[in-house]
mmCIF file of N, CA, C and O in Angstrom:
data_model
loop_
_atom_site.group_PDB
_atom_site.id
_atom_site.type_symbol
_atom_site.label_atom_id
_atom_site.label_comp_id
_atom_site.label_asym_id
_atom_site.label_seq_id
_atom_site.Cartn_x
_atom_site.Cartn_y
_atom_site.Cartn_z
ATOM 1 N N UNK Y 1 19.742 -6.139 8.318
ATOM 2 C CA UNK Y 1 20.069 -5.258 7.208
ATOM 3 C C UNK Y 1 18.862 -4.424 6.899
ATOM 4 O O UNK Y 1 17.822 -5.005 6.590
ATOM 5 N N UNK Y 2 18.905 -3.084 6.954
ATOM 6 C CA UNK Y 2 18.236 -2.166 6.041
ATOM 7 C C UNK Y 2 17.479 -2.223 4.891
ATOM 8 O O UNK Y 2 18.171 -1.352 4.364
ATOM 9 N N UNK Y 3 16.893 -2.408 4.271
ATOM 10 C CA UNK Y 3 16.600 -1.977 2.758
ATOM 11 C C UNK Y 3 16.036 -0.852 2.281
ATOM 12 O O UNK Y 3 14.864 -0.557 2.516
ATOM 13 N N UNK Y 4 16.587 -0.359 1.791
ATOM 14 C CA UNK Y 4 16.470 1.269 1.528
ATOM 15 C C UNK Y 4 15.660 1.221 -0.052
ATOM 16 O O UNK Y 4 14.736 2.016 -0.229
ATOM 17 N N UNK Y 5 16.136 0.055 -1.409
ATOM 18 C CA UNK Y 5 16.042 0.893 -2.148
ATOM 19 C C UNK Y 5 15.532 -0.303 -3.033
ATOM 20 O O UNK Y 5 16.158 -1.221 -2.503
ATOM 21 N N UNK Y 6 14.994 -0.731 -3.774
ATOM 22 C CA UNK Y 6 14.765 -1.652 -4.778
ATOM 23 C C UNK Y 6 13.786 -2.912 -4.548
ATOM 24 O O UNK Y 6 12.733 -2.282 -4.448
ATOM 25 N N UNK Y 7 13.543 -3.794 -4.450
ATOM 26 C CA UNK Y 7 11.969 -4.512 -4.695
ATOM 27 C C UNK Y 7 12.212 -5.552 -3.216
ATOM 28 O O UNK Y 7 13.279 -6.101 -2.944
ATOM 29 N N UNK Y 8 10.964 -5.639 -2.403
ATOM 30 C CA UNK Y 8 10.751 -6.627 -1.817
ATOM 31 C C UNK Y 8 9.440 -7.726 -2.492
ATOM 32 O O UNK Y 8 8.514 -7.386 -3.230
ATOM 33 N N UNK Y 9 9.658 -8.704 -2.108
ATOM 34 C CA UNK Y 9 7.801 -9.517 -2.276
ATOM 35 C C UNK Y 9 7.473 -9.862 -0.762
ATOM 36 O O UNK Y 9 7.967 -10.486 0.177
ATOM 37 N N UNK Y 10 6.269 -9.038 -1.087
ATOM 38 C CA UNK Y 10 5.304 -9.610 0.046
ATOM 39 C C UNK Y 10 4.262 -10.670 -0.669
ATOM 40 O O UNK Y 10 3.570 -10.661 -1.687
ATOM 41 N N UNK Y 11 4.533 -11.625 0.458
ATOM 42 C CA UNK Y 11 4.001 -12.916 0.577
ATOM 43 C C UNK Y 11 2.689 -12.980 1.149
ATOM 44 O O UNK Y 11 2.613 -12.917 2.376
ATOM 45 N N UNK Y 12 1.276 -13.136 0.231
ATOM 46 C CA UNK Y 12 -0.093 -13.372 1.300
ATOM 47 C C UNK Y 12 -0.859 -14.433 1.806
ATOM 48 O O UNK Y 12 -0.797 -15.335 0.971
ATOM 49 N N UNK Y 13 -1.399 -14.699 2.550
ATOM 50 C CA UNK Y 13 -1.885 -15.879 3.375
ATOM 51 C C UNK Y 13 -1.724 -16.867 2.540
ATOM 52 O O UNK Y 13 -0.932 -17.766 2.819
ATOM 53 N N UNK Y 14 -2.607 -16.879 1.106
ATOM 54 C CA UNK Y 14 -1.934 -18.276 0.216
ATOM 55 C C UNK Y 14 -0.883 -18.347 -0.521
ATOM 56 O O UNK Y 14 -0.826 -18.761 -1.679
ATOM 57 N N UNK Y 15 0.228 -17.823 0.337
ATOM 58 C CA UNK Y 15 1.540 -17.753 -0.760
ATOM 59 C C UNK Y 15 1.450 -17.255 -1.666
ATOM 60 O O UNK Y 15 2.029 -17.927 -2.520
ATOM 61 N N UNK Y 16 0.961 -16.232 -2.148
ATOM 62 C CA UNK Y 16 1.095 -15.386 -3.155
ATOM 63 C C UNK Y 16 1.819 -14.185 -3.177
ATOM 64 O O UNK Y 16 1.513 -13.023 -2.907
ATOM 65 N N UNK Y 17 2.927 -14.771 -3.589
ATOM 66 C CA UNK Y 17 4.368 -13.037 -3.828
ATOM 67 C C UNK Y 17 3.917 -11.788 -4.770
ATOM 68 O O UNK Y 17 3.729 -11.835 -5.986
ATOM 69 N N UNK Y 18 3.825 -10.984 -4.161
ATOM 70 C CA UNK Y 18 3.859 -9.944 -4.996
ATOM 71 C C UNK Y 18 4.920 -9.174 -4.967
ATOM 72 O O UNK Y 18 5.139 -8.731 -3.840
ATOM 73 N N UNK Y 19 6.144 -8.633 -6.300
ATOM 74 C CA UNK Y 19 7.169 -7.642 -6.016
ATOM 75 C C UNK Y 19 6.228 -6.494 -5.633
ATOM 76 O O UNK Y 19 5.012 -6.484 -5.823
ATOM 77 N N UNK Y 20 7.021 -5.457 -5.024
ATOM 78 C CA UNK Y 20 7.124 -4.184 -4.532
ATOM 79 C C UNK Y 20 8.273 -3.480 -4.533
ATOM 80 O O UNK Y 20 9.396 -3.925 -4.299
ATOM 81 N N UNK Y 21 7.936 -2.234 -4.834
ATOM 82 C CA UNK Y 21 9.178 -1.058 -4.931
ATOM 83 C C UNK Y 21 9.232 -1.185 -3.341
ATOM 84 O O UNK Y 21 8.144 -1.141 -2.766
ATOM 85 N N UNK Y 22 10.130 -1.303 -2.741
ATOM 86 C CA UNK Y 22 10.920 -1.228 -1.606
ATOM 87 C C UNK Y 22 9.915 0.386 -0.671
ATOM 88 O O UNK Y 22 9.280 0.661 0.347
ATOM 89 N N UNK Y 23 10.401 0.956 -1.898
ATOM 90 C CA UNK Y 23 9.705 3.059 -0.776
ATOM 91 C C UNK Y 23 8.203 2.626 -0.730
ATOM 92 O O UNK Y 23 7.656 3.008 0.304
ATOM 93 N N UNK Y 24 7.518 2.033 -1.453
ATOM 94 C CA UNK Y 24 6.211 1.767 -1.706
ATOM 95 C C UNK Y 24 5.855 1.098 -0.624
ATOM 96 O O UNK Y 24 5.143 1.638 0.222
ATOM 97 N N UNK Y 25 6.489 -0.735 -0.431
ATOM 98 C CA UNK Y 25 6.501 -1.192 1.024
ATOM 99 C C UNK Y 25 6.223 -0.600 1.923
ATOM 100 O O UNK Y 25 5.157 -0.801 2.503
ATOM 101 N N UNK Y 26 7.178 0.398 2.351
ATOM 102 C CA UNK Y 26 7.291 1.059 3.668
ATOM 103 C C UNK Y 26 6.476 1.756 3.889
ATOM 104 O O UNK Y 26 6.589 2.427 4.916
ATOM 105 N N UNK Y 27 5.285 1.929 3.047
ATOM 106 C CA UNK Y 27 4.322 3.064 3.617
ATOM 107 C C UNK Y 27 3.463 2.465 4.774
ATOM 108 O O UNK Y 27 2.857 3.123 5.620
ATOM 109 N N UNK Y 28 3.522 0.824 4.645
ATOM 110 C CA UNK Y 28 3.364 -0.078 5.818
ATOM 111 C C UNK Y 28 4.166 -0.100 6.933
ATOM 112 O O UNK Y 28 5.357 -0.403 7.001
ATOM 113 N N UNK Y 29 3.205 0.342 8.040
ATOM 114 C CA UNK Y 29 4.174 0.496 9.554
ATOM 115 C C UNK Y 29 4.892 -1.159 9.788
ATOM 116 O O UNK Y 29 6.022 -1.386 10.220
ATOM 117 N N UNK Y 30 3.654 -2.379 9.275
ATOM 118 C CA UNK Y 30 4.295 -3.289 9.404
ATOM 119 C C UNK Y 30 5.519 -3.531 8.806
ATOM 120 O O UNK Y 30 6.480 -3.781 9.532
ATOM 121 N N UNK Y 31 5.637 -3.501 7.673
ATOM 122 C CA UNK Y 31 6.477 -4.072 6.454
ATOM 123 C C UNK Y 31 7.744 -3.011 6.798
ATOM 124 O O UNK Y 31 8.922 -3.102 6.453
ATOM 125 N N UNK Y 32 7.298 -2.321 7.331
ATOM 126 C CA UNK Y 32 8.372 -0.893 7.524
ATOM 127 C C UNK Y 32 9.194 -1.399 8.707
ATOM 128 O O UNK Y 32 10.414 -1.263 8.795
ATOM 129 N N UNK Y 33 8.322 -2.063 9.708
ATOM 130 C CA UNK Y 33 9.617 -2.410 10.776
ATOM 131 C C UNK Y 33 9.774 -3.737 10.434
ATOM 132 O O UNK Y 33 10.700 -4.187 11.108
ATOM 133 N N UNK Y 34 9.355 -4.488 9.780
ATOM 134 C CA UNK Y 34 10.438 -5.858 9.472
ATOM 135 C C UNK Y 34 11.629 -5.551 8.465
ATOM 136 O O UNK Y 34 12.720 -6.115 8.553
ATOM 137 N N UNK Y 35 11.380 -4.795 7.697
ATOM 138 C CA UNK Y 35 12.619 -4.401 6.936
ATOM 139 C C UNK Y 35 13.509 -3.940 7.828
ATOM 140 O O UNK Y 35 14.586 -4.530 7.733
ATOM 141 N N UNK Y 36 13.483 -3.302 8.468
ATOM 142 C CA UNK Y 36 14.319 -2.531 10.072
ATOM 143 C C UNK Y 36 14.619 -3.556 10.848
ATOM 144 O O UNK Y 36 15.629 -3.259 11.486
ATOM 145 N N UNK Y 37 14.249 -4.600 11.106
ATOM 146 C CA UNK Y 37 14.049 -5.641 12.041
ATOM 147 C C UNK Y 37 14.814 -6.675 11.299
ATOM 148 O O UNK Y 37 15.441 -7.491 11.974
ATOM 149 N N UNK Y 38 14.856 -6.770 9.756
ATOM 150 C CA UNK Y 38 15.674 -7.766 9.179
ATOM 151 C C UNK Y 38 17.182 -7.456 9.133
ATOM 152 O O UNK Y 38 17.683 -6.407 8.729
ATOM 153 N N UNK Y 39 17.922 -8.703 9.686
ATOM 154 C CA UNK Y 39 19.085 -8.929 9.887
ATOM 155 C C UNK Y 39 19.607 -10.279 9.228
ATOM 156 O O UNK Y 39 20.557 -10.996 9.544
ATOM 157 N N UNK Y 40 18.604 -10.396 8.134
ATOM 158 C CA UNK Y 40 18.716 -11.655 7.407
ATOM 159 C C UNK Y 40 19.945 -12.276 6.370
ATOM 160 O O UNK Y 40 21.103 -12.474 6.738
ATOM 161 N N UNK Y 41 19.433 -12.526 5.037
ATOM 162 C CA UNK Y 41 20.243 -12.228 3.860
ATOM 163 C C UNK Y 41 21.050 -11.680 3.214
ATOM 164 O O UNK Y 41 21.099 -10.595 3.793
ATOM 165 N N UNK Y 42 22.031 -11.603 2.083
ATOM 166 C CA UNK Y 42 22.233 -10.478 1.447
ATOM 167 C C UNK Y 42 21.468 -10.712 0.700
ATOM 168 O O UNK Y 42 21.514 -9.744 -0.058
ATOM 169 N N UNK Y 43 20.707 -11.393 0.334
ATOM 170 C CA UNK Y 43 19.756 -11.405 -1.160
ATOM 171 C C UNK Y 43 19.531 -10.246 -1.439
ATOM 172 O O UNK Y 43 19.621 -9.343 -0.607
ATOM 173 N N UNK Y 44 19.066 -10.002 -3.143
ATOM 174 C CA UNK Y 44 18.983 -8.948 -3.762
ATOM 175 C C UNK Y 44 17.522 -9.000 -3.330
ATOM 176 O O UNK Y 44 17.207 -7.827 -3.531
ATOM 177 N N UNK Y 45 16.658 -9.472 -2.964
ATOM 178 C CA UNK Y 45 14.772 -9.151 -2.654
ATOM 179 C C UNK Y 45 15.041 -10.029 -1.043
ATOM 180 O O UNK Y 45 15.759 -10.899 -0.549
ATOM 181 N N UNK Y 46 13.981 -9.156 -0.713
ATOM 182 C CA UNK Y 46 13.865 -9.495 0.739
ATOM 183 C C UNK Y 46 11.626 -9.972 0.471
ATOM 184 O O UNK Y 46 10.679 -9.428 -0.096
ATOM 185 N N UNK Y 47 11.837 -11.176 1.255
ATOM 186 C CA UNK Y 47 10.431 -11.671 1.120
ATOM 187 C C UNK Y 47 10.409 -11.802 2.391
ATOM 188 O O UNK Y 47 11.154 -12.397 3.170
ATOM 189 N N UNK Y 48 8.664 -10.647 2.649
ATOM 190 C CA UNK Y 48 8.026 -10.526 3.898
ATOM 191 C C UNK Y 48 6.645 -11.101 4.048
ATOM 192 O O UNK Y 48 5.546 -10.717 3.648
ATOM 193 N N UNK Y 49 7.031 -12.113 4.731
ATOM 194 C CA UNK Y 49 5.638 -12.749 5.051
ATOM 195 C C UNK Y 49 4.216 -12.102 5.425
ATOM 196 O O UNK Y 49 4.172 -11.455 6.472
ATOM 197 N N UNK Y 50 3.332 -12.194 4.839
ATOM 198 C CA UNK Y 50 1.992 -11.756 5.524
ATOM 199 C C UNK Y 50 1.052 -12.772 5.719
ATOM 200 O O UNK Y 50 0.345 -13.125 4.774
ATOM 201 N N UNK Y 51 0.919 -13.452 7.170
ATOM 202 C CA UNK Y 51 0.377 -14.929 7.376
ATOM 203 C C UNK Y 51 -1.272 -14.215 7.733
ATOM 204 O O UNK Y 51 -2.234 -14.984 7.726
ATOM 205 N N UNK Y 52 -1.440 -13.032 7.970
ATOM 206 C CA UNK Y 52 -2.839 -12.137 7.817
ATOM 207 C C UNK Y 52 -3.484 -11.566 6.564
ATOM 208 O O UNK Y 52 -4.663 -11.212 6.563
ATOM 209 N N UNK Y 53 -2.793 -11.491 5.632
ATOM 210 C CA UNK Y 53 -3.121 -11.041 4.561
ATOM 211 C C UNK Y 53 -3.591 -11.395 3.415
ATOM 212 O O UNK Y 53 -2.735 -11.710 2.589
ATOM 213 N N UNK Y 54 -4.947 -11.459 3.008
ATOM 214 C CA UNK Y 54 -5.516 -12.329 1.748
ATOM 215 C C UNK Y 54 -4.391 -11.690 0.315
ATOM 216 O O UNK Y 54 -3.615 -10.735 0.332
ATOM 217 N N UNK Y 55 -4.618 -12.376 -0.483
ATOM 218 C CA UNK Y 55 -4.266 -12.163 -1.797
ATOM 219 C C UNK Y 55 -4.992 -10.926 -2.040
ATOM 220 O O UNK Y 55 -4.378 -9.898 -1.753
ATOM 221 N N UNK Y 56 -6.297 -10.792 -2.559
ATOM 222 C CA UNK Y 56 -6.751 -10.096 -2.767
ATOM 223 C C UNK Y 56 -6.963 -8.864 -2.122
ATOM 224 O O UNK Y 56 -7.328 -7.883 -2.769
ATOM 225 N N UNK Y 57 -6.758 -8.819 -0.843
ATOM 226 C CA UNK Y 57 -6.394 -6.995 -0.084
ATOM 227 C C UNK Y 57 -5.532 -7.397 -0.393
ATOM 228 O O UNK Y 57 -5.832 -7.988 -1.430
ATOM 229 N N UNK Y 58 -4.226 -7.561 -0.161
ATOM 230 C CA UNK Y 58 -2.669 -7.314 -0.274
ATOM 231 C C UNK Y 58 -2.763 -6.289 -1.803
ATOM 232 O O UNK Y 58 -2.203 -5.197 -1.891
ATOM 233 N N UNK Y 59 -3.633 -6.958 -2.980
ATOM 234 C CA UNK Y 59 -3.617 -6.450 -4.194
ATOM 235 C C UNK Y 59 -3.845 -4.870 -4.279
ATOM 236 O O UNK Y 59 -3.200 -4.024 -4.898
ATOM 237 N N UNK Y 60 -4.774 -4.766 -3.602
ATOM 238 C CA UNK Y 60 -5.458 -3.571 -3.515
ATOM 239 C C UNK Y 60 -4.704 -2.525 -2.690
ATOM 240 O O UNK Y 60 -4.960 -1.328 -2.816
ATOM 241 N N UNK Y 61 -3.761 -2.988 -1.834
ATOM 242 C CA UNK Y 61 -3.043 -2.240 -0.785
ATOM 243 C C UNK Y 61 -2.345 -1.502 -1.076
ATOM 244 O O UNK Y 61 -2.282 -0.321 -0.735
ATOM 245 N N UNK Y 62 -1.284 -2.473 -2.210
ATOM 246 C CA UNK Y 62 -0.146 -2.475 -2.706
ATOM 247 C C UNK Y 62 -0.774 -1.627 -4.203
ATOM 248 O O UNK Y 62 0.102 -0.992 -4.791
ATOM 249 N N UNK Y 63 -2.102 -1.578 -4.799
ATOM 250 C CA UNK Y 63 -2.784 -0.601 -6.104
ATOM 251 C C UNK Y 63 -2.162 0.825 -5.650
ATOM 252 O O UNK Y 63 -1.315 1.581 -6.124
ATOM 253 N N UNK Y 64 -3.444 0.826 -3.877
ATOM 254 C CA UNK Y 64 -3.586 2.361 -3.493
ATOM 255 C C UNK Y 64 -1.691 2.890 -3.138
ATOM 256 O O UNK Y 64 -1.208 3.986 -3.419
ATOM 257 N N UNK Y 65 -1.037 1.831 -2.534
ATOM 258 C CA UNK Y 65 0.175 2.679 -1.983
ATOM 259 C C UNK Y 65 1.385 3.703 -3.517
ATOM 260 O O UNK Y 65 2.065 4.716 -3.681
ATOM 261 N N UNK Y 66 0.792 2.180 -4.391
ATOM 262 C CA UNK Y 66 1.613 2.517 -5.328
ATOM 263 C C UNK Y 66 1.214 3.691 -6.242
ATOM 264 O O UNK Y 66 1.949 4.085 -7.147
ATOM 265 N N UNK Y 67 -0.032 4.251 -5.949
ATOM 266 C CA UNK Y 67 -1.121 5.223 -6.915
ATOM 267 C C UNK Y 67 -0.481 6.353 -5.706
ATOM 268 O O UNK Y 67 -0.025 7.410 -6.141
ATOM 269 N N UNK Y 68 -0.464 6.155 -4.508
ATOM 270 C CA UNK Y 68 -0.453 7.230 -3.378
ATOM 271 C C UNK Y 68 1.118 7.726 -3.674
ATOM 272 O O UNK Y 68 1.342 8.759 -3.044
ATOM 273 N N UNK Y 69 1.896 7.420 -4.206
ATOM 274 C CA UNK Y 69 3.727 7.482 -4.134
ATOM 275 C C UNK Y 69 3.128 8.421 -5.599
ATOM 276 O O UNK Y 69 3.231 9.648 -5.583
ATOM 277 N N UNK Y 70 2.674 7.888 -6.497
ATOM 278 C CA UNK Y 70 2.844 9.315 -7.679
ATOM 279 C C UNK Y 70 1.878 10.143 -7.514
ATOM 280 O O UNK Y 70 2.109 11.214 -8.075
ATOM 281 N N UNK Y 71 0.446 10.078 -6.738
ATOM 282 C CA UNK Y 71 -0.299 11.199 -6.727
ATOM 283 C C UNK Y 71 -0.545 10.569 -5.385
ATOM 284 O O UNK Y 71 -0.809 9.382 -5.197
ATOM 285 N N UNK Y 72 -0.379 11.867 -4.128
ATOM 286 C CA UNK Y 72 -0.525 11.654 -2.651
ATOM 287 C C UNK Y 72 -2.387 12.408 -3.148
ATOM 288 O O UNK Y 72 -2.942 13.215 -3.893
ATOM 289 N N UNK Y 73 -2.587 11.603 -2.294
ATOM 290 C CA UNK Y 73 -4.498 12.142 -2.056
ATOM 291 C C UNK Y 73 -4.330 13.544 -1.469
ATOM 292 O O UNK Y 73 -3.446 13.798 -0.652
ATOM 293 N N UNK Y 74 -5.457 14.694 -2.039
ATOM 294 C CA UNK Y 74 -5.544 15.654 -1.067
ATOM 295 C C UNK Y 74 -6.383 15.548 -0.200
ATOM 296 O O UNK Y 74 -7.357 14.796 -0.175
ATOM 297 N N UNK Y 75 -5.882 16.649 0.898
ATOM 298 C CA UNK Y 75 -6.355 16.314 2.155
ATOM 299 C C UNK Y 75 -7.832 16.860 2.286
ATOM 300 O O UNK Y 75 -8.142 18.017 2.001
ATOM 301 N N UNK Y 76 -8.750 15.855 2.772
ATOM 302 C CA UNK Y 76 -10.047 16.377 2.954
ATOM 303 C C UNK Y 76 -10.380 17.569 4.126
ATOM 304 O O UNK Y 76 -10.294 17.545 5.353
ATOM 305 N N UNK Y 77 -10.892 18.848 2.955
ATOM 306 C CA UNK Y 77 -11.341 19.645 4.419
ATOM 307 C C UNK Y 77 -12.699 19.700 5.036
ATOM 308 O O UNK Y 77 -13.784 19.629 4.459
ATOM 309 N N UNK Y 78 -12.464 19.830 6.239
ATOM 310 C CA UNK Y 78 -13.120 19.679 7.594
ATOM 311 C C UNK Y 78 -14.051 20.776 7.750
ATOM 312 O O UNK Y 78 -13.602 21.883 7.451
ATOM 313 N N UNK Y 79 -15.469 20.702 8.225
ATOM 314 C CA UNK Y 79 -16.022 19.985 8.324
ATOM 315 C C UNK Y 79 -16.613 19.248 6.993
ATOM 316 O O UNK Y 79 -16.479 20.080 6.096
ATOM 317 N N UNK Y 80 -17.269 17.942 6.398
ATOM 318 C CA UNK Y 80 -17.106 17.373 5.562
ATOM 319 C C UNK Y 80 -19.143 17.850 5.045
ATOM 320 O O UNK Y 80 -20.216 17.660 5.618
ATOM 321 N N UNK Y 81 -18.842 18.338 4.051
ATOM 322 C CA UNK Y 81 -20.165 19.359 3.724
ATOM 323 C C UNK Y 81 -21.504 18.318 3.256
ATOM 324 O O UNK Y 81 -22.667 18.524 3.604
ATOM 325 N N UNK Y 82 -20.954 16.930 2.214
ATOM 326 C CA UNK Y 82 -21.176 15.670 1.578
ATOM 327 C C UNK Y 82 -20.718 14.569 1.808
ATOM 328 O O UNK Y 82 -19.753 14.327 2.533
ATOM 329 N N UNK Y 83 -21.159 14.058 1.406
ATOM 330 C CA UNK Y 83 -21.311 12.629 1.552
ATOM 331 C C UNK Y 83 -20.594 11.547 0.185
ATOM 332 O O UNK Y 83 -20.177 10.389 0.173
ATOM 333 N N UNK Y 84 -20.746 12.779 -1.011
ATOM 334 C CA UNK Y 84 -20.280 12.436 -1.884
ATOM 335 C C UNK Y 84 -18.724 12.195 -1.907
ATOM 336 O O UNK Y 84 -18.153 13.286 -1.916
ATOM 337 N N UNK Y 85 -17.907 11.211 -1.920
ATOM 338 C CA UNK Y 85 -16.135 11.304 -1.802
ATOM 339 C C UNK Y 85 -15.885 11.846 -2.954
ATOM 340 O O UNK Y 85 -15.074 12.754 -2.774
ATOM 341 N N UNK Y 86 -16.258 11.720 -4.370
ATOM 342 C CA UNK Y 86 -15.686 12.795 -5.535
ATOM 343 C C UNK Y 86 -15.711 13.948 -5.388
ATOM 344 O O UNK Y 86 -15.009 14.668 -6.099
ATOM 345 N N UNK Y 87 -16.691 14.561 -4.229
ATOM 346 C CA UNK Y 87 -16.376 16.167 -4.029
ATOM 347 C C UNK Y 87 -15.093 16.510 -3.279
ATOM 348 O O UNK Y 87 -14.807 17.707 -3.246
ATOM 349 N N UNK Y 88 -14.136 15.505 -2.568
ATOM 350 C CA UNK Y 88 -13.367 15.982 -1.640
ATOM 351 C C UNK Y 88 -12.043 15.683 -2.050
ATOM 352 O O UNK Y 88 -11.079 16.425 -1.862
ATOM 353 N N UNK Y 89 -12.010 14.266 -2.777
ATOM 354 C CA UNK Y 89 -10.734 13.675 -3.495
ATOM 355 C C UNK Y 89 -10.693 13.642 -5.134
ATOM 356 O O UNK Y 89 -11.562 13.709 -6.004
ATOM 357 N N UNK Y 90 -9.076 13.489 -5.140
ATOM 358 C CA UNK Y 90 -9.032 13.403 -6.967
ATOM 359 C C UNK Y 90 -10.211 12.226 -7.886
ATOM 360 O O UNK Y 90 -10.834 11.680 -6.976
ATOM 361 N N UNK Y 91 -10.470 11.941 -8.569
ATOM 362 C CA UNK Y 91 -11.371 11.093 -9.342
ATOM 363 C C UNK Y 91 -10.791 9.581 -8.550
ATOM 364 O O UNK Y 91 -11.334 9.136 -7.539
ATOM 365 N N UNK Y 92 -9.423 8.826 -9.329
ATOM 366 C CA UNK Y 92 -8.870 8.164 -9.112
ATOM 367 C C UNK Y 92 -9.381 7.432 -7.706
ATOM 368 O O UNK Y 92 -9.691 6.241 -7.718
ATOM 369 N N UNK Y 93 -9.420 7.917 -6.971
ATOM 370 C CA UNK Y 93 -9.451 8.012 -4.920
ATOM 371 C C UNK Y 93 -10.699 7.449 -4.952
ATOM 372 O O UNK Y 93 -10.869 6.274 -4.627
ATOM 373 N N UNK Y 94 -11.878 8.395 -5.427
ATOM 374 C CA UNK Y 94 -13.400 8.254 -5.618
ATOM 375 C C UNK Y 94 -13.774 6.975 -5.961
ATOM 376 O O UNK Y 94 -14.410 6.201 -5.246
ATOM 377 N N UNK Y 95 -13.280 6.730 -7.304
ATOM 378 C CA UNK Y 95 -13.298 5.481 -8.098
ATOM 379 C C UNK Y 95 -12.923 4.233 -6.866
ATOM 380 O O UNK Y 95 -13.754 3.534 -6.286
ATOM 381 N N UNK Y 96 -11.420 4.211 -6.686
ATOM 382 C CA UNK Y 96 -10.942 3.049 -5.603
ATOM 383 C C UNK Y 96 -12.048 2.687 -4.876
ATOM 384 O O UNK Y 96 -12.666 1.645 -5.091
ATOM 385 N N UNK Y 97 -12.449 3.802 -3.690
ATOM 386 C CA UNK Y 97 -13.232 3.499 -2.827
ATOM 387 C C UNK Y 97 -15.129 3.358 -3.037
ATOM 388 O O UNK Y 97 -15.969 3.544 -2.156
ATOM 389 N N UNK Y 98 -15.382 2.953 -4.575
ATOM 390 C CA UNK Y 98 -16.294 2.757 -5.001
ATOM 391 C C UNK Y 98 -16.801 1.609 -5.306
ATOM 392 O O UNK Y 98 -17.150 1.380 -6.464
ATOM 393 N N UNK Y 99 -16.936 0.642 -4.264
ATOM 394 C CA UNK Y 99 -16.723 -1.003 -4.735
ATOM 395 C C UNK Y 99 -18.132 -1.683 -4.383
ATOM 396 O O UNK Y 99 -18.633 -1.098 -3.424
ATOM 397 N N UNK Y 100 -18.928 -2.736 -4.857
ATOM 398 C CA UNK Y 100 -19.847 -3.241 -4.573
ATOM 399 C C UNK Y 100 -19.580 -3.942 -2.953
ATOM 400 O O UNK Y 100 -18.578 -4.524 -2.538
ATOM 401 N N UNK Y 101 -20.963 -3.620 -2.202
ATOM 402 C CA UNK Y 101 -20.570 -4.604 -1.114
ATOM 403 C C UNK Y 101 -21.313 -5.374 -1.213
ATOM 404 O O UNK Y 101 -21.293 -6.353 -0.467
#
């Protein structure tokens, strides 16, 4: 079965479900062909395993996809002048990819 339209949970390495808007999912090539690939249930949520996926990226995945569905990033132009990412993307984008290592 298809799922076109309404919430899956993805499941991460320690069993941790997170719902998802279904269009949001799919921005994952993975998650995109197991939904295509499922011939499962009728259940109203379809739960997709991620036996690779920490809790904590899954969180962050599922932040950016769901931030990327109401504001798509603009596209960085070429050649790249800085180094700085707030010169090229919205604030939001800048911020994300601003993390202690």
């Amino acid at each position: 079965m298809e799922v076109e339209s309404g919430t899956v949970n993805l499941v991460s390495k320690e069993g941790d479900s997170f719902p998802v808007d279904t269009e949001v999912a799919r921005m994952s090539e993975l998650v995109k062909g197991m939904l295509e690939d499922d011939s499962g249930d009728d259940d109203d949520t379809t739960e997709i395993p991620l036996p690779n996926v920490k809790a904590a990226v899954l969180k962050k995945v599922i932040e950016f996809c769901s931030h990327y569905k109401s504001e798509p990033m603009t596209e960085i132009k070429k050649p790249v002048q800085s180094t700085d990412v707030a010169e090229h993307v919205q604030k939001w984008y800048a911020d994300f990819v601003n993390v202690e290592q």
